Each structure stands twice: as C-alpha cells, then as structure tokens.
Amino acid sequence: MSGRRPLVAANWKMNGSLESMGGLVDTISQGVSKETKAEVLICPPYVYIQELGRAIEKTEIQLGAQNVSHMDSGAFTGEVAPAMLKDFACDYVIVGHSERRTLYGENDLRVAEKFVAVQANGMIPILCIGELLEEREANTTEEVIARQLDAVIDLAGIQAFKQAVIAYEPVWAIGTGVTATPEQAQEVHEFIRLRLARHDHETAEGVRILYGGSVKADNAKQLFELADIDGGLIGGASLVAEDFLTICHSVR
Ligand code: PGA
C-alpha cells in the first residue's frame, strides 16, 4: 500500500453564520486528535476564515478556502488573491469545484491557472473534476475527466501533482443524495491515477484522490476502503459536526 495519508475535507459552501460555524468548529476539534488517522480540513466561506483559523490554531485541523482568484492583485472587484489566503494561514484551496465551473463559468484553463496560483503562493490546491449526468449517460466520463486533468498537467506540469490533491466529484452526486457506487467511484479514481502515471508513476502513486458527492456518515466507510480512494470532500454532511466526525473516523 502507498503511504498516502487520507484527507477528509469539509466544504461548507455558502452556509452558516459566524455563530453556527464557531459551534461546528468547537465540536469537530474535540473529536480530532493526533491519533485521528485522517488529516482533517475545514473550508469555510472567505469571511469566516480569519476567525475560524484562530479557533483551530492549537488543534490538528487544517484550514482551506473554497475558491481563489487566478490573479495576484489588481482591479478585480470582489475577488480574493492567493497571497491573502496565505496571510490568514490557509493550507489548502479548492479549485474548479463543479459549482464554480457550472454557475460561474470557470473553464478548464481558468481552473488550471488557479491551481498554479495556489501553489505559487505555497498552498495546496484541491483540484475538483467530475462529469455531468448526461456525460456519464453518454459514456464520456473518462473523456471528460481526462480533459479536465490534462488542462492542469499541461499548464502546471506533472511534478506539480506532488503538492496537490485531486477530488473526483461526479456532478450528479453532489448535493443530490445519490452517491456513486463504490465500484463507479473506484473505477474513475483508478483511471485518474493511471492518467497521471503515464507521465510519472511515482507522482501518480503519491497523489491523494478524494471522492466527493453525497458522502454521508453511513456510506463513507465503504468508499474509503477502496484502493484508490484517499478520503473525501464533504458538503452537506460536513455541516453536522457528529456526522462529519463519523466520516473523519471512517478512514481505513
Ligand atoms: P455534498 O457536496 O457532499 O453535499 O454532495 C460535496 C461537494 O460539493 O464538495
């Protein structure tokens, strides 16, 4: 087996309040210790990053953002630069989440630029990739995944994946309650790893590939047991502290 340490990441999206997130963080941090097998990460909305970052300073929990600008600075109203996230001690940044791709028009190149910008500022990108329902039904899942992945390999180079995480999130499984079956998930995870291995075997073996899309307390374990699944990116279930902790403790 590889030495990949599983990662369980909470994507809180545009939910909660300062008060509710504070409560969540309190409970989660009580349940996460040095003995926890998985690395545990929270990705709050931008405005709460500073406050929650302080709250987890002395815990084992890592801090991440849900999005970032691809630019360093300048006249980009409403955007947040990578260096700003680094200023507030972010370790990770999610790039290319399907909601960013579909609702905010981020294309493969823009996502790749964000990936590069995150690394250039000393943080780890979590690159989200995944197919739409119609793409799966048209049997083009692998084609879509390859295209999304290749855009980043082309711009960043294969070695960049030594400092990156990939999240496979079938779009039809996000927030729908329909989880990919363990077989469906493992099949795509293996495909992703093989695609990277064409360029560099060692990098492919080392990169953590998370599954996301309706991961819940009662299905996490069977997903996390699979050979190429190295943890999860959790939306809805990460807003309930007990459920999220159960998921964190479900890693092999
Ligand atoms: P979900 O979201 O767990 O609510 O399906 C996952 C995600 O969007 O990262």
PDB file of C-alpha atoms in Angstrom, residues 34-137:
ATOM      1  CA  LYS A  34      -3.123  13.416  16.816  1.00  0.00           C
ATOM      2  CA  GLU A  35      -4.451   9.855  16.841  1.00  0.00           C
ATOM      3  CA  THR A  36      -7.006  10.582  14.130  1.00  0.00           C
ATOM      4  CA  LYS A  37      -5.905   8.604  11.068  1.00  0.00           C
ATOM      5  CA  ALA A  38      -7.197  11.127   8.574  1.00  0.00           C
ATOM      6  CA  GLU A  39      -5.931  14.623   8.095  1.00  0.00           C
ATOM      7  CA  VAL A  40      -8.969  16.846   8.711  1.00  0.00           C
ATOM      8  CA  LEU A  41      -9.605  20.088   6.852  1.00  0.00           C
ATOM      9  CA  ILE A  42     -12.314  22.752   7.007  1.00  0.00           C
ATOM     10  CA  CYS A  43     -13.087  25.152   4.153  1.00  0.00           C
ATOM     11  CA  PRO A  44     -15.328  27.923   5.495  1.00  0.00           C
ATOM     12  CA  PRO A  45     -16.685  30.868   3.486  1.00  0.00           C
ATOM     13  CA  TYR A  46     -13.968  33.501   2.929  1.00  0.00           C
ATOM     14  CA  VAL A  47     -15.236  35.977   5.526  1.00  0.00           C
ATOM     15  CA  TYR A  48     -15.002  33.450   8.345  1.00  0.00           C
ATOM     16  CA  ILE A  49     -11.507  32.229   7.528  1.00  0.00           C
ATOM     17  CA  GLN A  50      -9.705  34.580   9.893  1.00  0.00           C
ATOM     18  CA  GLU A  51     -11.900  33.928  12.919  1.00  0.00           C
ATOM     19  CA  LEU A  52     -12.115  30.177  12.421  1.00  0.00           C
ATOM     20  CA  GLY A  53      -8.433  29.983  11.608  1.00  0.00           C
ATOM     21  CA  ARG A  54      -7.744  31.353  15.074  1.00  0.00           C
ATOM     22  CA  ALA A  55     -10.178  28.916  16.631  1.00  0.00           C
ATOM     23  CA  ILE A  56      -8.321  25.910  15.182  1.00  0.00           C
ATOM     24  CA  GLU A  57      -4.799  27.230  15.711  1.00  0.00           C
ATOM     25  CA  LYS A  58      -3.969  24.791  18.503  1.00  0.00           C
ATOM     26  CA  THR A  59      -5.860  21.864  17.031  1.00  0.00           C
ATOM     27  CA  GLU A  60      -4.990  19.208  14.464  1.00  0.00           C
ATOM     28  CA  ILE A  61      -7.453  20.727  11.980  1.00  0.00           C
ATOM     29  CA  GLN A  62      -6.217  22.348   8.786  1.00  0.00           C
ATOM     30  CA  LEU A  63      -7.641  25.430   7.108  1.00  0.00           C
ATOM     31  CA  GLY A  64      -8.663  25.890   3.489  1.00  0.00           C
ATOM     32  CA  ALA A  65     -10.618  28.171   1.170  1.00  0.00           C
ATOM     33  CA  GLN A  66     -13.319  27.240  -1.331  1.00  0.00           C
ATOM     34  CA  ASN A  67     -12.083  29.371  -4.205  1.00  0.00           C
ATOM     35  CA  VAL A  68      -9.441  31.959  -5.109  1.00  0.00           C
ATOM     36  CA  SER A  69      -8.557  34.419  -7.856  1.00  0.00           C
ATOM     37  CA  HIS A  70      -6.116  33.318 -10.547  1.00  0.00           C
ATOM     38  CA  MET A  71      -4.540  36.796 -10.370  1.00  0.00           C
ATOM     39  CA  ASP A  72      -2.063  38.157  -7.816  1.00  0.00           C
ATOM     40  CA  SER A  73      -3.587  41.608  -7.283  1.00  0.00           C
ATOM     41  CA  GLY A  74      -5.250  44.481  -9.088  1.00  0.00           C
ATOM     42  CA  ALA A  75      -8.612  45.764 -10.238  1.00  0.00           C
ATOM     43  CA  PHE A  76     -10.666  42.592  -9.749  1.00  0.00           C
ATOM     44  CA  THR A  77     -13.635  43.689  -7.684  1.00  0.00           C
ATOM     45  CA  GLY A  78     -14.917  41.016  -5.355  1.00  0.00           C
ATOM     46  CA  GLU A  79     -12.021  38.632  -5.829  1.00  0.00           C
ATOM     47  CA  VAL A  80      -9.589  37.277  -3.233  1.00  0.00           C
ATOM     48  CA  ALA A  81      -5.923  36.791  -4.095  1.00  0.00           C
ATOM     49  CA  PRO A  82      -3.957  33.660  -3.179  1.00  0.00           C
ATOM     50  CA  ALA A  83      -1.498  35.654  -1.067  1.00  0.00           C
ATOM     51  CA  MET A  84      -4.402  36.949   1.025  1.00  0.00           C
ATOM     52  CA  LEU A  85      -5.434  33.404   1.859  1.00  0.00           C
ATOM     53  CA  LYS A  86      -1.846  32.575   2.704  1.00  0.00           C
ATOM     54  CA  ASP A  87      -1.801  35.627   5.006  1.00  0.00           C
ATOM     55  CA  PHE A  88      -4.561  34.004   7.027  1.00  0.00           C
ATOM     56  CA  ALA A  89      -2.753  30.681   7.225  1.00  0.00           C
ATOM     57  CA  CYS A  90      -4.730  28.707   4.682  1.00  0.00           C
ATOM     58  CA  ASP A  91      -3.078  25.403   3.888  1.00  0.00           C
ATOM     59  CA  TYR A  92      -5.381  24.311   1.067  1.00  0.00           C
ATOM     60  CA  VAL A  93      -7.579  25.898  -1.605  1.00  0.00           C
ATOM     61  CA  ILE A  94     -10.338  24.141  -3.548  1.00  0.00           C
ATOM     62  CA  VAL A  95     -10.148  24.938  -7.266  1.00  0.00           C
ATOM     63  CA  GLY A  96     -12.570  24.019 -10.012  1.00  0.00           C
ATOM     64  CA  HIS A  97     -15.470  22.885  -7.859  1.00  0.00           C
ATOM     65  CA  SER A  98     -18.330  21.963 -10.195  1.00  0.00           C
ATOM     66  CA  GLU A  99     -20.420  24.817  -8.794  1.00  0.00           C
ATOM     67  CA  ARG A 100     -17.663  27.216  -9.881  1.00  0.00           C
ATOM     68  CA  ARG A 101     -17.468  25.576 -13.278  1.00  0.00           C
ATOM     69  CA  THR A 102     -21.212  25.465 -13.967  1.00  0.00           C
ATOM     70  CA  LEU A 103     -22.574  28.521 -12.132  1.00  0.00           C
ATOM     71  CA  TYR A 104     -19.624  30.881 -12.605  1.00  0.00           C
ATOM     72  CA  GLY A 105     -18.340  29.759 -15.969  1.00  0.00           C
ATOM     73  CA  GLU A 106     -14.870  28.658 -14.930  1.00  0.00           C
ATOM     74  CA  ASN A 107     -13.332  26.682 -17.769  1.00  0.00           C
ATOM     75  CA  ASP A 108     -10.504  24.154 -17.665  1.00  0.00           C
ATOM     76  CA  LEU A 109      -7.835  26.758 -18.381  1.00  0.00           C
ATOM     77  CA  ARG A 110      -9.055  29.121 -15.655  1.00  0.00           C
ATOM     78  CA  VAL A 111      -9.104  26.264 -13.177  1.00  0.00           C
ATOM     79  CA  ALA A 112      -5.559  25.332 -14.193  1.00  0.00           C
ATOM     80  CA  GLU A 113      -4.461  28.948 -13.690  1.00  0.00           C
ATOM     81  CA  LYS A 114      -5.944  28.935 -10.195  1.00  0.00           C
ATOM     82  CA  PHE A 115      -4.159  25.649  -9.445  1.00  0.00           C
ATOM     83  CA  VAL A 116      -0.857  27.239 -10.432  1.00  0.00           C
ATOM     84  CA  ALA A 117      -1.569  30.436  -8.466  1.00  0.00           C
ATOM     85  CA  VAL A 118      -2.340  28.474  -5.299  1.00  0.00           C
ATOM     86  CA  GLN A 119       0.931  26.557  -5.499  1.00  0.00           C
ATOM     87  CA  ALA A 120       2.895  29.679  -6.343  1.00  0.00           C
ATOM     88  CA  ASN A 121       1.745  31.023  -3.003  1.00  0.00           C
ATOM     89  CA  GLY A 122       2.789  27.988  -1.008  1.00  0.00           C
ATOM     90  CA  MET A 123      -0.598  26.356  -0.584  1.00  0.00           C
ATOM     91  CA  ILE A 124      -2.011  23.041  -1.790  1.00  0.00           C
ATOM     92  CA  PRO A 125      -4.731  23.060  -4.435  1.00  0.00           C
ATOM     93  CA  ILE A 126      -7.582  20.569  -4.229  1.00  0.00           C
ATOM     94  CA  LEU A 127      -8.463  20.130  -7.883  1.00  0.00           C
ATOM     95  CA  CYS A 128     -12.091  19.123  -8.400  1.00  0.00           C
ATOM     96  CA  ILE A 129     -13.009  17.179 -11.506  1.00  0.00           C
ATOM     97  CA  GLY A 130     -16.110  15.238 -12.457  1.00  0.00           C
ATOM     98  CA  GLU A 131     -18.644  14.521 -15.138  1.00  0.00           C
ATOM     99  CA  LEU A 132     -22.231  15.692 -15.556  1.00  0.00           C
ATOM    100  CA  LEU A 133     -25.061  13.168 -15.592  1.00  0.00           C
ATOM    101  CA  GLU A 134     -25.518  13.491 -19.348  1.00  0.00           C
ATOM    102  CA  GLU A 135     -21.807  12.915 -19.859  1.00  0.00           C
ATOM    103  CA  ARG A 136     -21.943   9.710 -17.817  1.00  0.00           C
ATOM    104  CA  GLU A 137     -25.016   8.590 -19.704  1.00  0.00           C
TER     105      GLU A 137
END
